[in-house]
mmCIF file of C-alpha atoms and ligand atoms in Angstrom:
data_model
loop_
_atom_site.group_PDB
_atom_site.id
_atom_site.type_symbol
_atom_site.label_atom_id
_atom_site.label_comp_id
_atom_site.label_asym_id
_atom_site.label_seq_id
_atom_site.Cartn_x
_atom_site.Cartn_y
_atom_site.Cartn_z
ATOM 1 C CA MET A 11 -86.001 6.264 -9.555
ATOM 2 C CA ALA A 12 -84.149 3.727 -11.685
ATOM 3 C CA ILE A 13 -81.454 5.159 -13.949
ATOM 4 C CA ILE A 14 -80.310 1.752 -15.217
ATOM 5 C CA GLU A 15 -82.631 -1.139 -16.024
ATOM 6 C CA VAL A 16 -81.280 -4.518 -17.069
ATOM 7 C CA VAL A 17 -83.851 -7.181 -17.921
ATOM 8 C CA ASP A 18 -82.998 -10.807 -18.729
ATOM 9 C CA LEU A 19 -79.528 -9.990 -20.078
ATOM 10 C CA VAL A 20 -77.858 -12.868 -21.917
ATOM 11 C CA LYS A 21 -74.364 -12.754 -23.450
ATOM 12 C CA THR A 22 -72.603 -15.729 -24.968
ATOM 13 C CA TYR A 23 -68.995 -16.006 -26.217
ATOM 14 C CA ASP A 24 -68.781 -18.867 -28.744
ATOM 15 C CA ARG A 25 -70.538 -21.558 -26.729
ATOM 16 C CA LYS A 26 -69.750 -20.119 -23.291
ATOM 17 C CA VAL A 27 -72.699 -18.409 -21.603
ATOM 18 C CA ALA A 28 -71.019 -15.539 -19.735
ATOM 19 C CA VAL A 29 -74.206 -13.807 -18.574
ATOM 20 C CA ASP A 30 -77.318 -15.909 -18.163
ATOM 21 C CA GLY A 31 -80.604 -14.022 -17.689
ATOM 22 C CA VAL A 32 -79.440 -11.257 -15.354
ATOM 23 C CA SER A 33 -81.954 -8.553 -14.290
ATOM 24 C CA PHE A 34 -81.481 -5.608 -11.928
ATOM 25 C CA THR A 35 -82.139 -1.891 -11.622
ATOM 26 C CA VAL A 36 -79.816 0.825 -10.366
ATOM 27 C CA ASP A 37 -81.412 3.781 -8.610
ATOM 28 C CA GLU A 38 -80.326 7.331 -9.293
ATOM 29 C CA GLY A 39 -77.748 8.536 -6.756
ATOM 30 C CA GLU A 40 -76.716 5.184 -5.310
ATOM 31 C CA ILE A 41 -73.459 3.263 -5.286
ATOM 32 C CA PHE A 42 -74.489 -0.052 -6.796
ATOM 33 C CA GLY A 43 -72.019 -2.900 -6.416
ATOM 34 C CA ILE A 44 -71.626 -5.882 -8.725
ATOM 35 C CA LEU A 45 -69.858 -8.531 -6.669
ATOM 36 C CA GLY A 46 -68.684 -11.960 -7.714
ATOM 37 C CA PRO A 47 -65.641 -14.167 -8.202
ATOM 38 C CA ASN A 48 -63.349 -14.058 -11.275
ATOM 39 C CA GLY A 49 -65.168 -15.069 -14.416
ATOM 40 C CA ALA A 50 -68.639 -14.547 -12.900
ATOM 41 C CA GLY A 51 -69.723 -12.269 -15.749
ATOM 42 C CA LYS A 52 -69.408 -8.894 -14.001
ATOM 43 C CA THR A 53 -67.328 -7.132 -16.666
ATOM 44 C CA THR A 54 -69.419 -8.565 -19.497
ATOM 45 C CA THR A 55 -72.550 -7.233 -17.791
ATOM 46 C CA VAL A 56 -71.198 -3.699 -17.398
ATOM 47 C CA GLU A 57 -69.721 -3.730 -20.920
ATOM 48 C CA CYS A 58 -73.227 -4.415 -22.223
ATOM 49 C CA VAL A 59 -74.530 -1.543 -20.056
ATOM 50 C CA GLU A 60 -71.804 0.703 -21.520
ATOM 51 C CA GLY A 61 -72.761 -0.270 -25.067
ATOM 52 C CA LEU A 62 -69.374 -1.895 -25.704
ATOM 53 C CA ARG A 63 -70.896 -5.337 -26.274
ATOM 54 C CA THR A 64 -74.069 -6.424 -27.993
ATOM 55 C CA PRO A 65 -76.254 -8.628 -25.806
ATOM 56 C CA ASP A 66 -77.611 -11.886 -27.228
ATOM 57 C CA GLY A 67 -80.822 -11.393 -25.290
ATOM 58 C CA GLY A 68 -82.643 -9.072 -22.938
ATOM 59 C CA THR A 69 -83.015 -5.317 -22.790
ATOM 60 C CA ILE A 70 -80.960 -2.545 -21.204
ATOM 61 C CA ARG A 71 -81.914 1.081 -20.607
ATOM 62 C CA VAL A 72 -79.537 3.695 -19.204
ATOM 63 C CA ASP A 73 -81.287 6.984 -18.427
ATOM 64 C CA GLY A 74 -83.880 5.911 -20.993
ATOM 65 C CA LEU A 75 -81.296 5.160 -23.712
ATOM 66 C CA ASP A 76 -80.560 1.889 -25.483
ATOM 67 C CA PRO A 77 -76.762 1.516 -25.048
ATOM 68 C CA ARG A 78 -76.204 0.083 -28.548
ATOM 69 C CA ARG A 79 -78.639 2.205 -30.546
ATOM 70 C CA ASP A 80 -77.963 5.457 -28.675
ATOM 71 C CA ARG A 81 -74.242 4.988 -28.108
ATOM 72 C CA ALA A 82 -73.204 8.542 -28.998
ATOM 73 C CA GLU A 83 -75.731 10.084 -26.625
ATOM 74 C CA LEU A 84 -74.900 7.522 -23.925
ATOM 75 C CA ARG A 85 -71.274 8.698 -23.886
ATOM 76 C CA THR A 86 -72.391 12.064 -22.551
ATOM 77 C CA ARG A 87 -74.344 10.468 -19.704
ATOM 78 C CA LEU A 88 -72.233 7.466 -18.719
ATOM 79 C CA GLY A 89 -68.512 7.650 -17.881
ATOM 80 C CA ALA A 90 -66.491 4.459 -17.792
ATOM 81 C CA GLN A 91 -63.182 4.052 -16.055
ATOM 82 C CA LEU A 92 -60.315 3.203 -18.391
ATOM 83 C CA GLN A 93 -58.126 0.207 -17.738
ATOM 84 C CA GLN A 94 -54.634 1.388 -16.682
ATOM 85 C CA SER A 95 -52.961 0.033 -19.788
ATOM 86 C CA GLU A 96 -55.116 2.176 -22.073
ATOM 87 C CA LEU A 97 -53.062 5.388 -21.665
ATOM 88 C CA PRO A 98 -49.645 5.856 -23.291
ATOM 89 C CA ASP A 99 -46.781 5.868 -20.767
ATOM 90 C CA ARG A 100 -45.360 9.224 -21.801
ATOM 91 C CA ILE A 101 -48.538 11.254 -21.970
ATOM 92 C CA ARG A 102 -48.709 13.940 -19.286
ATOM 93 C CA VAL A 103 -51.694 13.848 -16.964
ATOM 94 C CA GLY A 104 -52.902 17.289 -18.105
ATOM 95 C CA GLU A 105 -52.531 16.315 -21.777
ATOM 96 C CA ALA A 106 -54.617 13.175 -21.265
ATOM 97 C CA LEU A 107 -57.376 15.107 -19.543
ATOM 98 C CA ASP A 108 -57.281 17.856 -22.157
ATOM 99 C CA LEU A 109 -57.570 15.263 -24.915
ATOM 100 C CA TYR A 110 -60.489 13.463 -23.282
ATOM 101 C CA ALA A 111 -62.213 16.785 -22.465
ATOM 102 C CA SER A 112 -62.096 17.616 -26.204
ATOM 103 C CA PHE A 113 -64.399 14.640 -26.898
ATOM 104 C CA TYR A 114 -67.284 16.307 -25.060
ATOM 105 C CA ARG A 115 -69.509 19.280 -25.857
ATOM 106 C CA ASP A 116 -69.609 20.447 -22.246
ATOM 107 C CA PRO A 117 -66.719 18.849 -20.347
ATOM 108 C CA ALA A 118 -65.863 19.357 -16.688
ATOM 109 C CA ASP A 119 -63.025 21.757 -15.861
ATOM 110 C CA TRP A 120 -60.210 19.197 -15.693
ATOM 111 C CA ARG A 121 -57.983 21.350 -13.487
ATOM 112 C CA GLU A 122 -60.736 21.527 -10.922
ATOM 113 C CA LEU A 123 -61.303 17.784 -11.295
ATOM 114 C CA LEU A 124 -57.601 17.085 -10.697
ATOM 115 C CA ALA A 125 -57.655 19.265 -7.591
ATOM 116 C CA ARG A 126 -60.708 17.397 -6.277
ATOM 117 C CA LEU A 127 -58.905 14.110 -6.804
ATOM 118 C CA GLY A 128 -55.755 15.333 -5.021
ATOM 119 C CA LEU A 129 -53.695 15.467 -8.231
ATOM 120 C CA ALA A 130 -53.430 19.255 -8.675
ATOM 121 C CA ASP A 131 -49.620 19.117 -8.710
ATOM 122 C CA ARG A 132 -49.464 16.205 -11.182
ATOM 123 C CA ALA A 133 -50.775 17.898 -14.358
ATOM 124 C CA LYS A 134 -47.286 17.975 -15.915
ATOM 125 C CA THR A 135 -46.237 14.521 -14.697
ATOM 126 C CA GLU A 136 -45.856 11.711 -17.233
ATOM 127 C CA TYR A 137 -48.447 8.981 -16.700
ATOM 128 C CA ARG A 138 -45.762 6.308 -16.252
ATOM 129 C CA LYS A 139 -44.283 8.184 -13.291
ATOM 130 C CA LEU A 140 -47.485 8.043 -11.237
ATOM 131 C CA SER A 141 -48.023 5.578 -8.390
ATOM 132 C CA GLY A 142 -50.724 2.908 -8.729
ATOM 133 C CA GLY A 143 -53.126 4.958 -6.601
ATOM 134 C CA GLN A 144 -52.493 8.103 -8.663
ATOM 135 C CA LYS A 145 -53.100 6.195 -11.918
ATOM 136 C CA GLN A 146 -56.410 4.995 -10.512
ATOM 137 C CA ARG A 147 -57.350 8.569 -9.660
ATOM 138 C CA VAL A 148 -56.509 9.651 -13.210
ATOM 139 C CA SER A 149 -58.764 6.886 -14.509
ATOM 140 C CA ILE A 150 -61.541 8.198 -12.244
ATOM 141 C CA ALA A 151 -60.926 11.742 -13.549
ATOM 142 C CA LEU A 152 -61.250 10.469 -17.130
ATOM 143 C CA ALA A 153 -64.514 8.726 -16.224
ATOM 144 C CA LEU A 154 -65.870 12.008 -14.846
ATOM 145 C CA ILE A 155 -64.556 14.419 -17.486
ATOM 146 C CA GLY A 156 -67.796 14.343 -19.500
ATOM 147 C CA LYS A 157 -69.896 15.261 -16.395
ATOM 148 C CA PRO A 158 -71.731 11.925 -16.558
ATOM 149 C CA LYS A 159 -74.851 11.029 -14.583
ATOM 150 C CA VAL A 160 -73.506 7.485 -14.161
ATOM 151 C CA ALA A 161 -69.893 6.389 -13.563
ATOM 152 C CA VAL A 162 -68.919 2.741 -14.058
ATOM 153 C CA LEU A 163 -65.823 1.796 -12.078
ATOM 154 C CA ASP A 164 -64.495 -1.723 -12.763
ATOM 155 C CA GLU A 165 -62.019 -3.342 -10.332
ATOM 156 C CA LEU A 166 -61.092 0.120 -9.168
ATOM 157 C CA THR A 167 -58.800 -0.815 -6.309
ATOM 158 C CA THR A 168 -57.222 -4.026 -7.590
ATOM 159 C CA GLY A 169 -53.453 -3.824 -7.084
ATOM 160 C CA LEU A 170 -53.603 -0.926 -4.630
ATOM 161 C CA ASP A 171 -52.154 -1.057 -1.126
ATOM 162 C CA PRO A 172 -54.657 -0.831 1.766
ATOM 163 C CA GLN A 173 -54.120 2.917 2.325
ATOM 164 C CA ALA A 174 -54.518 3.807 -1.371
ATOM 165 C CA ARG A 175 -57.600 1.568 -1.466
ATOM 166 C CA ARG A 176 -59.193 3.423 1.450
ATOM 167 C CA ASP A 177 -58.349 6.802 -0.126
ATOM 168 C CA THR A 178 -60.027 5.642 -3.337
ATOM 169 C CA TRP A 179 -63.132 4.589 -1.389
ATOM 170 C CA SER A 180 -63.508 8.120 0.002
ATOM 171 C CA LEU A 181 -63.248 9.455 -3.548
ATOM 172 C CA VAL A 182 -66.032 7.165 -4.700
ATOM 173 C CA GLU A 183 -68.218 8.435 -1.849
ATOM 174 C CA GLN A 184 -67.453 12.032 -2.861
ATOM 175 C CA ILE A 185 -68.486 11.233 -6.444
ATOM 176 C CA ARG A 186 -71.809 9.828 -5.204
ATOM 177 C CA ASP A 187 -72.272 12.820 -2.885
ATOM 178 C CA ALA A 188 -71.808 15.101 -5.914
ATOM 179 C CA GLY A 189 -74.899 13.437 -7.424
ATOM 180 C CA VAL A 190 -73.304 10.855 -9.755
ATOM 181 C CA THR A 191 -74.720 7.327 -9.707
ATOM 182 C CA VAL A 192 -71.853 4.842 -9.330
ATOM 183 C CA VAL A 193 -71.754 1.255 -10.580
ATOM 184 C CA LEU A 194 -68.835 -0.449 -8.877
ATOM 185 C CA VAL A 195 -67.592 -3.808 -10.110
ATOM 186 C CA THR A 196 -65.565 -5.587 -7.473
ATOM 187 C CA HIS A 197 -64.492 -8.913 -6.091
ATOM 188 C CA PHE A 198 -63.458 -7.355 -2.780
ATOM 189 C CA MET A 199 -65.974 -8.180 -0.086
ATOM 190 C CA GLU A 200 -64.857 -5.396 2.264
ATOM 191 C CA GLU A 201 -65.098 -2.831 -0.532
ATOM 192 C CA ALA A 202 -68.648 -3.884 -1.390
ATOM 193 C CA GLU A 203 -69.732 -3.912 2.255
ATOM 194 C CA ARG A 204 -68.153 -0.550 3.079
ATOM 195 C CA LEU A 205 -69.160 1.419 -0.038
ATOM 196 C CA CYS A 206 -72.252 0.065 -1.701
ATOM 197 C CA ASP A 207 -75.838 1.059 -1.022
ATOM 198 C CA ARG A 208 -76.959 -2.131 -2.766
ATOM 199 C CA ILE A 209 -75.102 -5.111 -4.166
ATOM 200 C CA ALA A 210 -75.888 -7.542 -6.977
ATOM 201 C CA VAL A 211 -74.174 -10.863 -6.287
ATOM 202 C CA ILE A 212 -73.314 -12.618 -9.558
ATOM 203 C CA ASP A 213 -71.967 -16.144 -9.763
ATOM 204 C CA ALA A 214 -71.361 -18.201 -12.913
ATOM 205 C CA GLY A 215 -73.327 -15.759 -15.075
ATOM 206 C CA LYS A 216 -76.406 -15.753 -12.868
ATOM 207 C CA LEU A 217 -77.737 -13.168 -10.469
ATOM 208 C CA VAL A 218 -77.876 -14.750 -7.037
ATOM 209 C CA ALA A 219 -79.219 -11.806 -5.009
ATOM 210 C CA VAL A 220 -79.681 -8.024 -5.041
ATOM 211 C CA ASP A 221 -79.900 -6.366 -1.658
ATOM 212 C CA THR A 222 -78.304 -3.879 0.725
ATOM 213 C CA PRO A 223 -75.180 -5.170 2.486
ATOM 214 C CA ALA A 224 -77.217 -5.386 5.718
ATOM 215 C CA GLY A 225 -80.028 -7.188 3.878
ATOM 216 C CA LEU A 226 -77.593 -9.771 2.506
ATOM 217 C CA VAL A 227 -76.034 -10.291 5.935
ATOM 218 C CA SER A 228 -79.484 -10.649 7.549
ATOM 219 C CA ARG A 229 -79.958 -13.800 5.455
ATOM 220 C CA VAL A 230 -77.372 -15.466 7.682
ATOM 221 C CA ASP A 231 -78.199 -13.433 10.770
ATOM 222 C CA GLY A 232 -77.984 -15.222 14.053
ATOM 223 C CA GLU A 233 -74.988 -17.232 12.884
ATOM 224 C CA GLN A 234 -71.923 -16.730 15.057
ATOM 225 C CA ARG A 235 -68.416 -18.074 15.332
ATOM 226 C CA VAL A 236 -66.554 -18.722 18.557
ATOM 227 C CA ARG A 237 -62.769 -19.011 18.203
ATOM 228 C CA PHE A 238 -60.451 -20.161 20.947
ATOM 229 C CA ARG A 239 -57.386 -22.198 21.792
ATOM 230 C CA PRO A 240 -58.191 -25.023 24.244
ATOM 231 C CA THR A 241 -55.534 -25.252 26.951
ATOM 232 C CA ALA A 242 -55.851 -29.085 27.024
ATOM 233 C CA PRO A 243 -56.852 -31.706 24.413
ATOM 234 C CA LEU A 244 -60.586 -31.653 23.716
ATOM 235 C CA ASP A 245 -62.763 -34.249 21.980
ATOM 236 C CA VAL A 246 -64.502 -32.035 19.343
ATOM 237 C CA ARG A 247 -67.453 -34.436 19.250
ATOM 238 C CA LEU A 248 -68.510 -32.969 22.616
ATOM 239 C CA LEU A 249 -69.009 -29.672 20.821
ATOM 240 C CA GLU A 250 -70.470 -31.153 17.627
ATOM 241 C CA GLU A 251 -73.205 -32.850 19.661
ATOM 242 C CA LEU A 252 -74.485 -29.531 21.016
ATOM 243 C CA PRO A 253 -77.804 -28.410 19.447
ATOM 244 C CA GLU A 254 -76.419 -24.839 19.120
ATOM 245 C CA VAL A 255 -73.421 -25.993 17.041
ATOM 246 C CA SER A 256 -73.534 -26.368 13.247
ATOM 247 C CA GLY A 257 -69.816 -26.960 12.659
ATOM 248 C CA VAL A 258 -66.395 -27.249 14.279
ATOM 249 C CA GLU A 259 -63.153 -26.588 12.397
ATOM 250 C CA LYS A 260 -59.564 -26.958 13.528
ATOM 251 C CA HIS A 261 -57.105 -24.259 12.438
ATOM 252 C CA GLY A 262 -53.791 -25.339 13.934
ATOM 253 C CA PRO A 263 -54.131 -25.052 17.719
ATOM 254 C CA GLN A 264 -57.316 -23.017 17.295
ATOM 255 C CA LEU A 265 -60.900 -24.293 17.214
ATOM 256 C CA VAL A 266 -63.593 -22.401 15.307
ATOM 257 C CA VAL A 267 -67.124 -23.319 16.362
ATOM 258 C CA THR A 268 -70.014 -22.075 14.204
ATOM 259 C CA GLY A 269 -73.605 -22.033 15.379
ATOM 260 C CA THR A 270 -76.639 -20.110 16.584
ATOM 261 C CA GLY A 271 -78.533 -19.340 19.798
ATOM 262 C CA ASN A 272 -76.566 -19.092 23.001
ATOM 263 C CA LEU A 273 -73.492 -20.580 21.372
ATOM 264 C CA LEU A 274 -70.907 -19.041 23.675
ATOM 265 C CA HIS A 275 -72.608 -20.309 26.809
ATOM 266 C CA ALA A 276 -73.038 -23.800 25.342
ATOM 267 C CA VAL A 277 -69.363 -24.022 24.314
ATOM 268 C CA THR A 278 -67.916 -22.623 27.549
ATOM 269 C CA SER A 279 -70.116 -24.950 29.635
ATOM 270 C CA VAL A 280 -68.648 -27.980 27.863
ATOM 271 C CA LEU A 281 -65.146 -26.610 28.410
ATOM 272 C CA ALA A 282 -65.808 -25.915 32.106
ATOM 273 C CA ARG A 283 -67.174 -29.437 32.643
ATOM 274 C CA ASN A 284 -63.936 -30.782 31.188
ATOM 275 C CA GLN A 285 -61.732 -28.333 33.095
ATOM 276 C CA ILE A 286 -60.418 -26.769 29.916
ATOM 277 C CA VAL A 287 -59.793 -23.058 29.572
ATOM 278 C CA ALA A 288 -60.564 -21.231 26.286
ATOM 279 C CA ALA A 289 -57.494 -19.090 25.614
ATOM 280 C CA ASP A 290 -57.637 -16.180 23.106
ATOM 281 C CA LEU A 291 -61.432 -16.430 22.995
ATOM 282 C CA ARG A 292 -63.165 -14.355 20.287
ATOM 283 C CA ILE A 293 -66.784 -14.164 19.138
ATOM 284 C CA GLU A 294 -67.633 -13.104 15.577
ATOM 285 C CA GLN A 295 -71.031 -12.336 14.064
ATOM 286 C CA ALA A 296 -71.862 -13.326 10.477
ATOM 287 C CA GLY A 297 -70.746 -10.838 7.810
ATOM 288 C CA LEU A 298 -71.079 -10.341 4.077
ATOM 289 C CA ASP A 299 -68.558 -13.092 3.362
ATOM 290 C CA ASP A 300 -70.781 -15.584 5.241
ATOM 291 C CA ALA A 301 -73.774 -14.348 3.241
ATOM 292 C CA PHE A 302 -71.763 -14.848 0.035
ATOM 293 C CA ILE A 303 -70.960 -18.440 1.007
ATOM 294 C CA ARG A 304 -74.614 -19.069 1.822
ATOM 295 C CA LEU A 305 -75.709 -17.634 -1.548
ATOM 296 C CA THR A 306 -73.093 -19.197 -3.814
ATOM 297 C CA GLY A 307 -72.027 -22.255 -1.868
ATOM 298 C CA ARG A 308 -68.394 -21.124 -1.720
ATOM 299 C CA ALA A 309 -66.083 -18.370 -0.573
ATOM 300 C CA LEU A 310 -64.251 -15.829 -2.684
ATOM 301 C CA THR A 311 -60.681 -17.126 -2.699
ATOM 302 C CA GLU A 312 -58.133 -15.958 -0.159
ATOM 303 C CA GLN A 313 -56.263 -13.545 -2.408
ATOM 304 C CA GLN A 314 -59.519 -11.921 -3.468
ATOM 305 C CA THR A 315 -60.404 -10.654 0.001
ATOM 306 C CA CYS A 316 -59.126 -7.297 1.229
HETATM 307 N N1 ATP B 416 -63.950 -11.827 -25.198
HETATM 308 C C1 ATP B 416 -64.216 -13.009 -24.639
HETATM 309 N N2 ATP B 416 -64.186 -14.135 -25.380
HETATM 310 C C2 ATP B 416 -64.477 -15.341 -24.828
HETATM 311 N N3 ATP B 416 -64.795 -15.527 -23.528
HETATM 312 C C3 ATP B 416 -64.821 -14.443 -22.737
HETATM 313 C C4 ATP B 416 -64.526 -13.126 -23.248
HETATM 314 N N4 ATP B 416 -64.646 -12.242 -22.240
HETATM 315 C C5 ATP B 416 -64.986 -12.965 -21.135
HETATM 316 N N5 ATP B 416 -65.089 -14.277 -21.441
HETATM 317 C C6 ATP B 416 -65.497 -15.358 -20.512
HETATM 318 O O1 ATP B 416 -66.781 -15.049 -20.001
HETATM 319 C C7 ATP B 416 -66.865 -15.320 -18.616
HETATM 320 C C8 ATP B 416 -67.225 -14.053 -17.868
HETATM 321 O O2 ATP B 416 -66.134 -13.128 -17.962
HETATM 322 P P1 ATP B 416 -66.163 -11.688 -17.311
HETATM 323 O O3 ATP B 416 -64.869 -11.015 -17.653
HETATM 324 O O4 ATP B 416 -67.412 -10.996 -17.657
HETATM 325 O O5 ATP B 416 -66.195 -12.054 -15.770
HETATM 326 P P2 ATP B 416 -65.815 -11.170 -14.521
HETATM 327 O O6 ATP B 416 -66.797 -11.536 -13.470
HETATM 328 O O7 ATP B 416 -65.722 -9.740 -14.883
HETATM 329 O O8 ATP B 416 -64.401 -11.728 -14.129
HETATM 330 P P3 ATP B 416 -63.064 -10.947 -13.687
HETATM 331 O O9 ATP B 416 -63.302 -10.549 -12.264
HETATM 332 O O10 ATP B 416 -62.037 -12.010 -13.830
HETATM 333 O O11 ATP B 416 -62.897 -9.805 -14.635
HETATM 334 C C9 ATP B 416 -65.504 -15.900 -18.227
HETATM 335 O O12 ATP B 416 -65.616 -17.296 -18.237
HETATM 336 C C10 ATP B 416 -64.577 -15.418 -19.303
HETATM 337 O O13 ATP B 416 -63.526 -16.333 -19.485
#
């Protein structure tokens, strides 16, 4: 059953159309990803869902509520993660949670919440003394303090090291397993693929696709990449002429051949005929990043991948 319904959402800043007719539904109990490059309109979309911005067009329902009209009631059902900078440096973790708990009629037990998030021994620690990963966990605790049905987590793992990022992913899964619907805004491909039940791909304000990670990948299924280092000079046109091959790229001494069908056999036959050995040979199947390129016409930039 859908807990969030967004229909034809439009949001414009001055003359810039940030969100341009976006529609999707989020089912109760799922982790729903919103994936796209910087400036795609992801944050604007979720801020409209949270009732923080007024849409210029379209309708939104969250658990049957209109986020603008029913803002007070929405706060008890939807928890949003705070940006790190929104807490004072010197506040103690326990004080922050106590304060936020006081905003709700029936808050969660924050000590229990801290224990669940692995922060039981940090209640008396000043916020500024926490590591990046611990600050993120505090922001998750604050999003959950009102016992929401939906938690919106925006760029949750940006700035975290790989271990802290993986720890945070397990937390998000625990939140979903406890029955909370999670909306996860991200520009990390690996995060979306690993965590999300379904993903909305947004690019330049428009919804490009909504599907499961496997469903998105199946759109480019059959595509493979063969990587190797030829042990002698090779005329790449010999590979480009093969019907199985759709592209050949040179990365330093390495060749990356993209194609379909029996690509490996076709490539190695050409090499054998020319008495060339393929050193460091690797075969890769298409993944979510290939699907993203197919859908948007470009890759997320290097620093945006995990
Ligand atoms: N308050 C604002 N005033 C004017 N323009 C804005 C404002 N907020 C966002 N924008 C613009 O709207 C577009 C969408 O921004 P938004 O923050 O929603 O994208 P995003 O996908 O969340 O990007 P990021 O990953 O960088 O946060 C961008 O071009 C951005 O510059």
